[in-house]
Coordinates of C-alpha atoms in Angstrom, one line a residue:
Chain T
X1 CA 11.0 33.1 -26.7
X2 CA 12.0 31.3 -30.1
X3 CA 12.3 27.6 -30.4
X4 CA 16.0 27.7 -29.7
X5 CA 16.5 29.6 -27.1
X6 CA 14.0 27.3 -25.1
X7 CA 16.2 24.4 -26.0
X8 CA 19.0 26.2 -25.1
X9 CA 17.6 26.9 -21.4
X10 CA 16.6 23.5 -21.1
X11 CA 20.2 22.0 -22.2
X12 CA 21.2 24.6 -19.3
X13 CA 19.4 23.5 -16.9
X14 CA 20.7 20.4 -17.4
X15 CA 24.3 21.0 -18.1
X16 CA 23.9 23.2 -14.1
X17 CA 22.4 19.8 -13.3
X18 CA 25.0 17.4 -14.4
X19 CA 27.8 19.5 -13.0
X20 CA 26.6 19.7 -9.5
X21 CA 26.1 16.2 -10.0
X22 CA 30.1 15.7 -10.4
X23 CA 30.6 18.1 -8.0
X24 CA 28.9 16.6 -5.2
X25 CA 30.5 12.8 -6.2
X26 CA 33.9 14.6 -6.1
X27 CA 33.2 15.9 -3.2
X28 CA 32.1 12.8 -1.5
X29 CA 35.2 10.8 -2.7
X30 CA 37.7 13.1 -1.6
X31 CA 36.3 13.5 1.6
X32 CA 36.4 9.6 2.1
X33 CA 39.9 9.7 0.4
X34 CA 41.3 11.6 3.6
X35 CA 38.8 9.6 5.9
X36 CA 40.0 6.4 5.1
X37 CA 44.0 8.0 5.0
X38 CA 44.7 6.7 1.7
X39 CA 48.1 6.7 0.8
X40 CA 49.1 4.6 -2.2
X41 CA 53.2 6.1 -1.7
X42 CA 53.6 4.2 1.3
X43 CA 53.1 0.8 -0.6
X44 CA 56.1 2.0 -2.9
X45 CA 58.1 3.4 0.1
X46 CA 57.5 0.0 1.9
X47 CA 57.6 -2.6 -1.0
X48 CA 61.0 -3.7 0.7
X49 CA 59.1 -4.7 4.0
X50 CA 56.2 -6.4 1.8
X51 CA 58.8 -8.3 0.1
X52 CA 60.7 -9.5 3.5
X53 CA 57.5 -10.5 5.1
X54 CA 55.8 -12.1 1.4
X55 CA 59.2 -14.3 1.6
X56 CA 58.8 -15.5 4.8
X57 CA 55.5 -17.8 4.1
X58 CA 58.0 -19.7 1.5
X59 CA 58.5 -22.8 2.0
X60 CA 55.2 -23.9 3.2
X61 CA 55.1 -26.1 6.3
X62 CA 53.3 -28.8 5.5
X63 CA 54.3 -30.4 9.0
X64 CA 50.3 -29.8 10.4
X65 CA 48.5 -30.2 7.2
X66 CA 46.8 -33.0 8.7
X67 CA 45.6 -30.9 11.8
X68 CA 44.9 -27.7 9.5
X69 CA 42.3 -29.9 6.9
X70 CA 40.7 -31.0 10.0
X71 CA 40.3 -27.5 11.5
X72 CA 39.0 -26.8 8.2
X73 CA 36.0 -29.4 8.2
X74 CA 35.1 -27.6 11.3
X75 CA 35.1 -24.2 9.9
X76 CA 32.5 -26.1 6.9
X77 CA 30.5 -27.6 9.6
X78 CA 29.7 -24.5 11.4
X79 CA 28.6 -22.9 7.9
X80 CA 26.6 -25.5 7.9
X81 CA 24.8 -25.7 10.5
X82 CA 24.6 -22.1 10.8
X83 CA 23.3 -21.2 7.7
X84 CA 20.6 -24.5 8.2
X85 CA 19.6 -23.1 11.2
X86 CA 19.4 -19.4 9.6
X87 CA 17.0 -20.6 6.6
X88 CA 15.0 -22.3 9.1
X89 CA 14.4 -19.3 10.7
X90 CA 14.3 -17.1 8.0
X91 CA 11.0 -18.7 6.4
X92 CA 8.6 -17.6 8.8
X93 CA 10.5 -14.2 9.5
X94 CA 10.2 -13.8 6.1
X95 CA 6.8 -14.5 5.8
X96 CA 5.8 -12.4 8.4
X97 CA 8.0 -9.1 7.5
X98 CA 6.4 -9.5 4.0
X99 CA 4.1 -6.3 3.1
X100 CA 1.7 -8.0 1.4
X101 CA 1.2 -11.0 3.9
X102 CA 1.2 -9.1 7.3
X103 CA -0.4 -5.8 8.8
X104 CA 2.0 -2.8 9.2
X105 CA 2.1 -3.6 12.7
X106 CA 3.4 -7.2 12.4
X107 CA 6.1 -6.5 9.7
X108 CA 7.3 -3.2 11.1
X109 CA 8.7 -5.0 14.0
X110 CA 10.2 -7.9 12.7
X111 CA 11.5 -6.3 9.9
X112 CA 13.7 -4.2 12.7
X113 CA 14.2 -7.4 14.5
X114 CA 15.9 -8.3 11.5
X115 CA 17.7 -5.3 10.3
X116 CA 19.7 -5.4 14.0
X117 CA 21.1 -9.3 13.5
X118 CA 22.0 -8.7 10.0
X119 CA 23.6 -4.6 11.3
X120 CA 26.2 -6.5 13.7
X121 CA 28.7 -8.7 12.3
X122 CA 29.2 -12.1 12.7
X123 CA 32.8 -11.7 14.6
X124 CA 30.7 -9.1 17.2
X125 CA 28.3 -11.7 17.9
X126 CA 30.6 -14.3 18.5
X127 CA 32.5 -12.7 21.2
X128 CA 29.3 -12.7 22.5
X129 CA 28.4 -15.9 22.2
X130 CA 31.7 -17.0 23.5
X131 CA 30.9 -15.0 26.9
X132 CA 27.7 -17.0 26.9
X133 CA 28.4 -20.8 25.3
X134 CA 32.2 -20.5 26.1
X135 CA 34.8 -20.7 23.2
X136 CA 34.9 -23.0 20.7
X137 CA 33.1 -23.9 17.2
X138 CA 29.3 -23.7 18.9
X139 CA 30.2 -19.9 19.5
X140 CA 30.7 -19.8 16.1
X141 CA 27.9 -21.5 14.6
X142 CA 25.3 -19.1 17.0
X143 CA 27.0 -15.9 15.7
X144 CA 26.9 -17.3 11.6
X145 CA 22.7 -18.5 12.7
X146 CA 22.2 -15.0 13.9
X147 CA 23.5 -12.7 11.5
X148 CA 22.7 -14.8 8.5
X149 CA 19.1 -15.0 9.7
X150 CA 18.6 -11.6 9.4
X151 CA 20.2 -11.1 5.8
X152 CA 18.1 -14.2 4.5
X153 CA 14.9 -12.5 6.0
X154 CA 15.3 -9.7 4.1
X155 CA 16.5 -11.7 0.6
X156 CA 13.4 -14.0 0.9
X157 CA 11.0 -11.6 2.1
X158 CA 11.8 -9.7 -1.1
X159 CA 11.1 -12.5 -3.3
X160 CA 7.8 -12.7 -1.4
X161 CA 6.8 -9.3 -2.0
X162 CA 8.0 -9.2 -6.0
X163 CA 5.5 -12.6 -6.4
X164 CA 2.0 -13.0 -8.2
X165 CA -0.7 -12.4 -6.2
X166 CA -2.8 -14.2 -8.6
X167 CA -2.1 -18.2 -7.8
X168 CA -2.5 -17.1 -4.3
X169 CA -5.6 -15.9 -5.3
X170 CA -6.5 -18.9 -6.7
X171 CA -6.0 -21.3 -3.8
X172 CA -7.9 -18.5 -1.4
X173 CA -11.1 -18.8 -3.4
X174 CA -11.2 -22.8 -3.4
X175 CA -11.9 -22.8 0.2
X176 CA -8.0 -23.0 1.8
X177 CA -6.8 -21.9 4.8
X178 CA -4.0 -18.8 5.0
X179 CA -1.3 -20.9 5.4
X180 CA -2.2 -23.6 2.5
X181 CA -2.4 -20.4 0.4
X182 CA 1.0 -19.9 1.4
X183 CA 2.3 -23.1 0.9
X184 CA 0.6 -24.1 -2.3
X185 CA 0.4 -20.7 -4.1
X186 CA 3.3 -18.8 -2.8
X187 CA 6.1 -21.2 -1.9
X188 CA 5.9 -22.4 -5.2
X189 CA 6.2 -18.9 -7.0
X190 CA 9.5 -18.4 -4.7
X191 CA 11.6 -21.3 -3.8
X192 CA 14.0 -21.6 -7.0
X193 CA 15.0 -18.1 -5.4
X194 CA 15.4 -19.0 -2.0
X195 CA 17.6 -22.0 -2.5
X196 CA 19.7 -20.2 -4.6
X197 CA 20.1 -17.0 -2.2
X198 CA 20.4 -20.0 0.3
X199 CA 23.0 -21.4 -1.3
X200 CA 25.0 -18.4 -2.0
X201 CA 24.8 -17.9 1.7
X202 CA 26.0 -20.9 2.8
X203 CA 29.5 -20.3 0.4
X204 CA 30.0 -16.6 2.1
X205 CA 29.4 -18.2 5.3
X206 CA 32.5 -20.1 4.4
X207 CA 34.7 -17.7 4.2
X208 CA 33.1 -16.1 7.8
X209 CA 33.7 -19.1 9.1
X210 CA 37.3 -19.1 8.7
X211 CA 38.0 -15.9 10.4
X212 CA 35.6 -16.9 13.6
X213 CA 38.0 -18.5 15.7
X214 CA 40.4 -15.4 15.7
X215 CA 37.7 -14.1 18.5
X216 CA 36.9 -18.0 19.8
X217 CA 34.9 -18.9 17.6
X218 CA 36.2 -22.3 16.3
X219 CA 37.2 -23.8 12.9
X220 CA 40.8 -22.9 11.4
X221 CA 40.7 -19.4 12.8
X222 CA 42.2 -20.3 15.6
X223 CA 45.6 -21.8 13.4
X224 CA 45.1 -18.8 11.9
X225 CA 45.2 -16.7 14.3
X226 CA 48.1 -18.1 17.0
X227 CA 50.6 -19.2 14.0
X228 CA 50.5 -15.2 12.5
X229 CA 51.2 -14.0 16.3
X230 CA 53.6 -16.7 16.6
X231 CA 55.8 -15.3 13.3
X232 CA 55.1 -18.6 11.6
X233 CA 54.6 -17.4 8.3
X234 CA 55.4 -20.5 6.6
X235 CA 52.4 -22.4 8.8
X236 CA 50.0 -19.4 8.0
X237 CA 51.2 -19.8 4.2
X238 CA 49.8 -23.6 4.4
X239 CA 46.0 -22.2 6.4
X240 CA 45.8 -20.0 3.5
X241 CA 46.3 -22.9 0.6
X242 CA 44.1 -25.1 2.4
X243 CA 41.4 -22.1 2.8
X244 CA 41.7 -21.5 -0.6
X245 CA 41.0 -24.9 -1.8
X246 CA 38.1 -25.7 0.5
X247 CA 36.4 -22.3 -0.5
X248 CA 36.9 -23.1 -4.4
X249 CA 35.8 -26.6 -4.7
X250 CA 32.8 -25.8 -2.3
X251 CA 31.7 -22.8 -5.0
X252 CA 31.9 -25.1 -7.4
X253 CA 29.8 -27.7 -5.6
X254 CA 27.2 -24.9 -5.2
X255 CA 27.1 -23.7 -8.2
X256 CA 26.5 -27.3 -9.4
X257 CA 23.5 -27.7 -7.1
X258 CA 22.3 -23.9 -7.7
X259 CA 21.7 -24.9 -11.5
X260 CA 19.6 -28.0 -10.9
X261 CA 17.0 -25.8 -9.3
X262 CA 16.9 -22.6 -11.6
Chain C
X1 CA -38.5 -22.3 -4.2
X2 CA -36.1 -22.8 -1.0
X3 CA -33.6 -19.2 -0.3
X4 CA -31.9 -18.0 -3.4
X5 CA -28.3 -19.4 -3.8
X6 CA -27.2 -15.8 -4.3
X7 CA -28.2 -12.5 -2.4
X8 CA -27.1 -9.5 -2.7
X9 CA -28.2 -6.3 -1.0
X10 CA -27.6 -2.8 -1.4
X11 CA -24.2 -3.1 -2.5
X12 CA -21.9 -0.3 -2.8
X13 CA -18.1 0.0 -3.1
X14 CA -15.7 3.0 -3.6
X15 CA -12.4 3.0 -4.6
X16 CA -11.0 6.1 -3.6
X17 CA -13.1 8.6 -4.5
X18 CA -14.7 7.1 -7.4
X19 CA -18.2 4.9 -7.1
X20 CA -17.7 1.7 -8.8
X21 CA -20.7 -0.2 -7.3
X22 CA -23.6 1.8 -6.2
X23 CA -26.8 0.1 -4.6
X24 CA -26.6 -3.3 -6.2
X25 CA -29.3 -5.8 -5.3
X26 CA -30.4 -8.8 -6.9
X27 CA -30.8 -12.6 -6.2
X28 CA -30.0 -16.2 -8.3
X29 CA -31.9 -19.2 -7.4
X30 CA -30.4 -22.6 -7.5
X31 CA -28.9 -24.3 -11.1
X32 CA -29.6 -20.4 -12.8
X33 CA -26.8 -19.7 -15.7
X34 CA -26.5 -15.7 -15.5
X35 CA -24.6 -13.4 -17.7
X36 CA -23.1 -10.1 -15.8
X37 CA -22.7 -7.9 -18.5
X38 CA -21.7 -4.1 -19.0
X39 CA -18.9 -1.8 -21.1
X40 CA -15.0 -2.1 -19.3
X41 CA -15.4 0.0 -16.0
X42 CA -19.0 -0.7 -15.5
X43 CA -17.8 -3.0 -12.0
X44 CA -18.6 -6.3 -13.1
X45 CA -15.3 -7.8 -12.0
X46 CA -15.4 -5.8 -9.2
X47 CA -19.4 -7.2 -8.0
X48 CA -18.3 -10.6 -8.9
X49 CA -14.9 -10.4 -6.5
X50 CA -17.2 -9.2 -4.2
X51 CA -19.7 -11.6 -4.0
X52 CA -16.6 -14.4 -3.0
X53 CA -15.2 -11.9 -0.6
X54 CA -12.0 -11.0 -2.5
X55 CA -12.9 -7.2 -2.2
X56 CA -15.1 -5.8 0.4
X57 CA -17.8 -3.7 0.2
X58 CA -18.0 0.3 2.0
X59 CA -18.8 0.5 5.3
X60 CA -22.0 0.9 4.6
X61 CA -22.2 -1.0 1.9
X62 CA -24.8 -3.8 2.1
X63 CA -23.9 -7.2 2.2
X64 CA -23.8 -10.5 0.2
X65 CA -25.0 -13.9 1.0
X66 CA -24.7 -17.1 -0.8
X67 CA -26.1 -20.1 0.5
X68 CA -27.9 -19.0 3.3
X69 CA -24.4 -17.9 4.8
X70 CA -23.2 -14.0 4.9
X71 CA -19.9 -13.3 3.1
X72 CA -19.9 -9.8 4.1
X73 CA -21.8 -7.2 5.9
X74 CA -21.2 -3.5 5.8
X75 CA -17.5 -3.8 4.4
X76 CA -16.5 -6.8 7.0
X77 CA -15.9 -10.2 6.1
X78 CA -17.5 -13.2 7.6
X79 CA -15.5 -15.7 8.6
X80 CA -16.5 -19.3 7.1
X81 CA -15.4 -22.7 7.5
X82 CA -12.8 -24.2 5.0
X83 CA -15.5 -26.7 3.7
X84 CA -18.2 -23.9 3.7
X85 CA -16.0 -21.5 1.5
X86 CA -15.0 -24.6 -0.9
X87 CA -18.7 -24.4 -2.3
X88 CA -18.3 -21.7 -4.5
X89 CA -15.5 -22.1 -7.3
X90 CA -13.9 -19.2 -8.8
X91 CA -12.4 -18.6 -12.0
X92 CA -10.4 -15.6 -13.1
X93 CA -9.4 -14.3 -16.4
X94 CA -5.6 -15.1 -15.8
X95 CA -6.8 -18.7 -14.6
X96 CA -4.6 -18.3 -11.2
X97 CA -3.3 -21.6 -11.7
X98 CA 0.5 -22.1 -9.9
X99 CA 2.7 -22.2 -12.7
X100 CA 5.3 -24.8 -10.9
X101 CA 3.2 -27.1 -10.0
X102 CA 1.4 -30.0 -12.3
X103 CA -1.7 -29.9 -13.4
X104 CA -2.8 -32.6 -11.6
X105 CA -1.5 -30.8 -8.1
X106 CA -3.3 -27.8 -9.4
X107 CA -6.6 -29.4 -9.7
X108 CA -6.2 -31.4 -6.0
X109 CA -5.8 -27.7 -4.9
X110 CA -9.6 -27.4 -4.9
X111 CA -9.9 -30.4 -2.4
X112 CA -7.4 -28.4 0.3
X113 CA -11.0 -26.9 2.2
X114 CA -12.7 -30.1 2.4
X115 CA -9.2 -31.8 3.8
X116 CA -7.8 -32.7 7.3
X117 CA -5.8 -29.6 8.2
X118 CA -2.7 -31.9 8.3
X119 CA -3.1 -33.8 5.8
X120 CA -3.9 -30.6 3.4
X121 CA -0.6 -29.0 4.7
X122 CA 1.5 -31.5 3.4
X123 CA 0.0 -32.1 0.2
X124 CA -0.6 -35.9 1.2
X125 CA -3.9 -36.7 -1.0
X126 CA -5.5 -39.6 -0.8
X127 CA -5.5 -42.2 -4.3
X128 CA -9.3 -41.6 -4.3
X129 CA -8.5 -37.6 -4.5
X130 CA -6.3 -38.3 -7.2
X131 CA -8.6 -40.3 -9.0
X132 CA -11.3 -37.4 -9.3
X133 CA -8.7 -34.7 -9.8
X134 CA -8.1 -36.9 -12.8
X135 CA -12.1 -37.7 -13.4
X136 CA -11.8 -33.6 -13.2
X137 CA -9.3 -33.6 -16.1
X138 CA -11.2 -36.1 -18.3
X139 CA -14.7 -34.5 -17.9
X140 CA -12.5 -30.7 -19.6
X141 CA -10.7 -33.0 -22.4
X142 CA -6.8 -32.6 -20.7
X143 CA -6.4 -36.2 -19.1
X144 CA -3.5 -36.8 -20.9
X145 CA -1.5 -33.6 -19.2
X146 CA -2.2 -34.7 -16.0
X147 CA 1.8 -34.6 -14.9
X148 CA 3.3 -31.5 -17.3
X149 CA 3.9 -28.4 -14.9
X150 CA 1.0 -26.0 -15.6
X151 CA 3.3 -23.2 -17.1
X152 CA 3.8 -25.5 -20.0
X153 CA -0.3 -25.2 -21.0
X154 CA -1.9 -22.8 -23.7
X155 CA -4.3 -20.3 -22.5
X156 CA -7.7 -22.1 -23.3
X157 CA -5.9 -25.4 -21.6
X158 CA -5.3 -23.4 -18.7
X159 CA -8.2 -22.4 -18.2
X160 CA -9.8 -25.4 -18.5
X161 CA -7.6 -26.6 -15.9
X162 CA -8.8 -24.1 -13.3
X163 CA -12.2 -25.4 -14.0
X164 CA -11.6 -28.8 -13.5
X165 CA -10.1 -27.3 -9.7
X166 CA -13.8 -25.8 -9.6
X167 CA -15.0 -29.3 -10.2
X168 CA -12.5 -30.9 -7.7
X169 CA -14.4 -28.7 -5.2
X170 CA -17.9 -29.6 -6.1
X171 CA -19.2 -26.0 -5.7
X172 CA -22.3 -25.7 -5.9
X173 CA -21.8 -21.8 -7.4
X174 CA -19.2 -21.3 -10.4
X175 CA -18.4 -17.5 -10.9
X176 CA -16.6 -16.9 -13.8
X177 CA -15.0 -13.5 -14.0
X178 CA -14.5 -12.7 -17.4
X179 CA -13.2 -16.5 -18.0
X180 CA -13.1 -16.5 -22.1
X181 CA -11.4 -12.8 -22.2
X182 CA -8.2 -13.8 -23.2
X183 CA -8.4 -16.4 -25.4
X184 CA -8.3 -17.1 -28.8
X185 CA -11.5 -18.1 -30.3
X186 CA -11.6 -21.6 -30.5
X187 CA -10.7 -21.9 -26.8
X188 CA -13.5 -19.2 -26.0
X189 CA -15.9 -21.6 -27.4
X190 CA -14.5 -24.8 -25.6
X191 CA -14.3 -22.9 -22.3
X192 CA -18.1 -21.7 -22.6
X193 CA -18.8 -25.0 -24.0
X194 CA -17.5 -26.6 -20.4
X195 CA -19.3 -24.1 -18.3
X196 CA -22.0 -24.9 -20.0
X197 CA -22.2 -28.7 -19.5
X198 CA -21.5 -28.7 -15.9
X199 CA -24.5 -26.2 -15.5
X200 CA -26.5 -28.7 -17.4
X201 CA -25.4 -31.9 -16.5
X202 CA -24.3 -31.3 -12.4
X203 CA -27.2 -28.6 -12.0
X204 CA -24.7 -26.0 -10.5
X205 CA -25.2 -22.0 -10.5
X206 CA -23.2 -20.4 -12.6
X207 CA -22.5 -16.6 -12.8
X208 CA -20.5 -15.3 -15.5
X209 CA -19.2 -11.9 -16.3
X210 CA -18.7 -11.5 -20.1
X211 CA -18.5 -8.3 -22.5
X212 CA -19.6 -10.4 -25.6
X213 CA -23.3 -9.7 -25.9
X214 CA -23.6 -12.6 -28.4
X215 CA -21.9 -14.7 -26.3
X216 CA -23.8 -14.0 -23.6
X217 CA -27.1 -14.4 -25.0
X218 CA -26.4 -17.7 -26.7
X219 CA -25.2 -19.4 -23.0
X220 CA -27.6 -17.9 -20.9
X221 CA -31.4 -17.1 -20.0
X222 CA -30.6 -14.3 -17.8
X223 CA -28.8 -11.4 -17.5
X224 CA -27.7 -8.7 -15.5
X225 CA -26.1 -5.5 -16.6
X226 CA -24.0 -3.2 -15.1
X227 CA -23.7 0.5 -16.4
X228 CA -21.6 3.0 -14.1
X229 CA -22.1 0.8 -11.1
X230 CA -25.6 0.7 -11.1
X231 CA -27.8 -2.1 -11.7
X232 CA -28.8 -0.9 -15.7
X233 CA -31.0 -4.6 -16.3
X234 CA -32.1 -7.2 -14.6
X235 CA -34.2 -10.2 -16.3
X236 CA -34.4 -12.4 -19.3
X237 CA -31.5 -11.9 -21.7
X238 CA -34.2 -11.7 -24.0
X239 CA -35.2 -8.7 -22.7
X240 CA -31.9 -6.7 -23.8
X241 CA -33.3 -5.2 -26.9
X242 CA -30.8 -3.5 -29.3
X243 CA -32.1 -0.2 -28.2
X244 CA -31.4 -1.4 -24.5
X245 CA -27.7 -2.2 -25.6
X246 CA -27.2 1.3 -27.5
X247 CA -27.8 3.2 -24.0
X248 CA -26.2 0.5 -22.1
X249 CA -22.7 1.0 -24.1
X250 CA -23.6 4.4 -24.5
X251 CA -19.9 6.3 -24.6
X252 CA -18.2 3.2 -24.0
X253 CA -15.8 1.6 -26.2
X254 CA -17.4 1.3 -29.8
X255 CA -15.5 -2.2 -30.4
X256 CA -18.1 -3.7 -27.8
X257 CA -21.6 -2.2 -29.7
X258 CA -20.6 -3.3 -33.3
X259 CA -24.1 -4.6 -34.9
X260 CA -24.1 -8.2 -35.0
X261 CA -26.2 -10.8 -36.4
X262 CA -27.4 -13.7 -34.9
X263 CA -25.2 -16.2 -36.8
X264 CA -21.9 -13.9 -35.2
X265 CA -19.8 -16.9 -33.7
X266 CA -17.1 -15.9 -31.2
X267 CA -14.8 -15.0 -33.6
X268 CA -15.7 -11.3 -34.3
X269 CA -15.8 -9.8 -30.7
X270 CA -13.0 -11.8 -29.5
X271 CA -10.8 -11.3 -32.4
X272 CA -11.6 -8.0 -31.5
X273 CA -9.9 -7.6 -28.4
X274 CA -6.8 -8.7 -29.7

């Protein structure tokens, strides 16, 4: 076999390669094209309805505004208090579903532990928590705690795993204990990365906040919620401004702090 | 003489398949300055990790014993008490020091074994800490940086750094594992110079691993050489004829056996290593 002809097989090889590549993603999207019954005609075909409906949240209502910015405040103190309670949580799960802290048999099982609170979503474990702590914004706060615990836990336990084992090294071989190790040699390495993913959690939790009390869960959800089943577009027009401002200036607020520590 | 500040017995240690330590045994009595010497590979680093516990030995791989107390027996740690452990200092080649944090914190680091747990948790220290954390910092010439974050340092001042934390510890063993390796010259010297003084002037043992020859033999009366994992000299460092040093970097990297004078400063074999 000459020179070319090898190059030629290998470009083959790879050209057979590539294509079943593009088949298979072809493949995959179609078949969650008819999964998910996508069918962009019906948007044109029902642009008439849209419009009927997008005109009935004008004029706003502004008769409640007072009652929605309050609901609102609740929806921001359940973020934060769940999310608080979450990162105080998620440090030691962290820590302990971290490869190169823990035994196998330590971070196998809380790393599950995890994976189930962050597999269920936070509406699923509020209608839970409203069977248990009744409705209203406590319900809500549990559900945010839970779910976000488990996300954070796996967001800081990778930071732990991608730091130097070197510093921790270090503080070992002075004579300090395992968890001054930690806290001096690792902690160090990883906070500017844990307040940020933190922080970032805290604006999602925001936004899952404000859907909450559609299942009981507190905070403007609920406005949400009974003015839409009530056909009071105009009200529901107002939640949605009021959403939109709260979730904006508090990004930017975050953003402000997120800087100061990166 | 009272027990020998360092024992070690029949040490062996395989990584995998491959031997890298294979029957080691030697002792170091009290305020000795030793040289572990040897071509990249020989196991140096890996004799000197083991002798602080960092690595463990085979299961049937001896044991080591500093200060009367065992650090490991057949490939099992011994557990210690914080304020036992804190007196033997460490220093690695990449210093180890916590980027983030000052120097100053870095150096109080070395008091966290001979601290109340609760205190040492919360980083409370004490003004009298702080003022021999700074004594620390003086006695290696970097008083002045006492507040910058460490990650702001050179090399050589890096270093220096982690031996003022040995310092802050009061060890009575400094090993140095391969401390001068990556640093330019001038630092080298400094570094060595340091290491030096404290073995002089506080008495302490110190054990360094080094892959200067020259260097070696201008710091220290003894040494001990490593060639495949096995214990290839033992004695004065006077003993290390050139003939010795041919066979001991026999088919190692030529960069390490390049003829050298007695006047060689640390320029040459440094340099070297880039």
């Amino acid at each position: 076999m000459n020179q070319s002809s090898v190059l030629n097989a290998a470009a083959g090889k790879r050209g057979w390669g590539s294509l079943l590549g593009w088949a298979l993603t072809l493949g995959v999207l179609s078949w969650a094209w008819q999964g998910a019954e996508m069918q962009p005609a019906l948007l044109v075909a029902n642009a008439d309805n849209m419009a009927a409906l997008a005109g009935d949240f004008f004029p706003l209502e502004f008769g409640s505004l007072g009652h929605y910015i309050d609901q609102m405040l609740v929806t921001i103190q359940i973020a934060i208090w769940g999310t608080l309670l979450a990162v105080l949580v998620a440090i030691p799960a962290s820590l302990l579903s971290s490869e190169n802290l823990t035994p196998w048999w330590v971070h196998h099982p809380v790393r599950r532990l995890m994976d189930a609170c962050r597999a269920i979503n936070e509406l699923v474990f509020a209608m839970l928590f409203v069977v248990a702590v009744g409705l209203g914004p406590f319900a809500g706060t549990l559900a945010l705690f839970i779910h976000t615990t488990g996300v954070l836990a796996k967001l800081f336990s990778e930071a732990v795993e991608a730091s130097e084992a070197g510093p921790m090294e270090g503080i070992r071989v002075t004579g300090a204990g395992r968890i001054e190790e930690i806290v001096f040699g690792l902690i160090p390495q990883v906070l500017p990365l844990w307040i940020s993913v933190s922080l970032y959690r805290f604006e999602s939790n925001i936004r899952s906040a404000t859907v909450l009390g559609m299942v009981g869960g507190g905070g403007i959800g609920v406005a949400l919620w009974e003015t839409m089943r009530g056909f009071q577009y105009g009200e529901t027009a107002t939640i949605m401004l009021v959403i939109i401002v709260a979730v904006t200036l508090l990004d930017m607020a975050s953003q402000q702090v997120r800087k100061r520590f990166i | 003489m009272s027990i020998p500040s360092i024992i070690v017995e029949r040490l062996s240690k395989t990584f995998g398949r491959s031997p890298v330590l294979r029957d080691i045994g030697f002792e170091i009595h009290a305020g000795e300055m030793v040289a572990l010497i040897g071509p990249s590979g020989s196991g140096k680093s890996t004799l000197l990790r083991h002798l602080v516990g960092l690595t463990r030995a085979d299961r049937h791989g001896g044991r080591v014993r500093l200060q009367g107390r065992e650090v490991q027996a057949a490939g099992r740690l011994v557990s210690a008490r914080r304020h036992e452990r804190c007196r033997v200092g460490y220093i690695f080649q990449q210093f180890n020091l916590v980027g983030r944090l000052s120097v100053l914190t870095n150096v109080l680091v070395g008091r966290l074994g001979r601290m109340p747990r609760g205190r040492a948790l919360l980083a409370r220290f004490t003004e009298a800490e702080r003022a021999m954390a700074r004594r620390a910092l003086a006695r290696v010439g970097l008083a002045q940086l006492a507040d910058q974050r460490a990650n702001t340092l050179s090399g050589g001042q890096m270093q220096r750094v982690a031996i003022a934390r040995v310092l802050m510890q009061d060890a009575e063993i400094i090993l140095a594992d391969e401390p001068i390796a990556s640093l330019d010259p001038r630092s080298a010297q400094e570094v060595m110079q340091i290491l030096q003084r404290i073995h002089e002037e506080d008495g302490r043992t110190v054990v360094i691993t080094l892959h200067q020859v020259d260097v070696a033999r201008r710091f220290c009366k003894r040494a001990i050489a490593l060639k495949d994992g096995r214990l290839y000299f033992d004695g004065p460092i006077g003993g290390l004829t050139d003939a010795r040093l041919t066979a001991l970097y026999d088919n190692a990297g030529l960069d390490e056996l390049k003829p050298r004078s007695p006047a060689t400063d640390l320029a040459a074999p440094v340099g070297a290593l880039g």
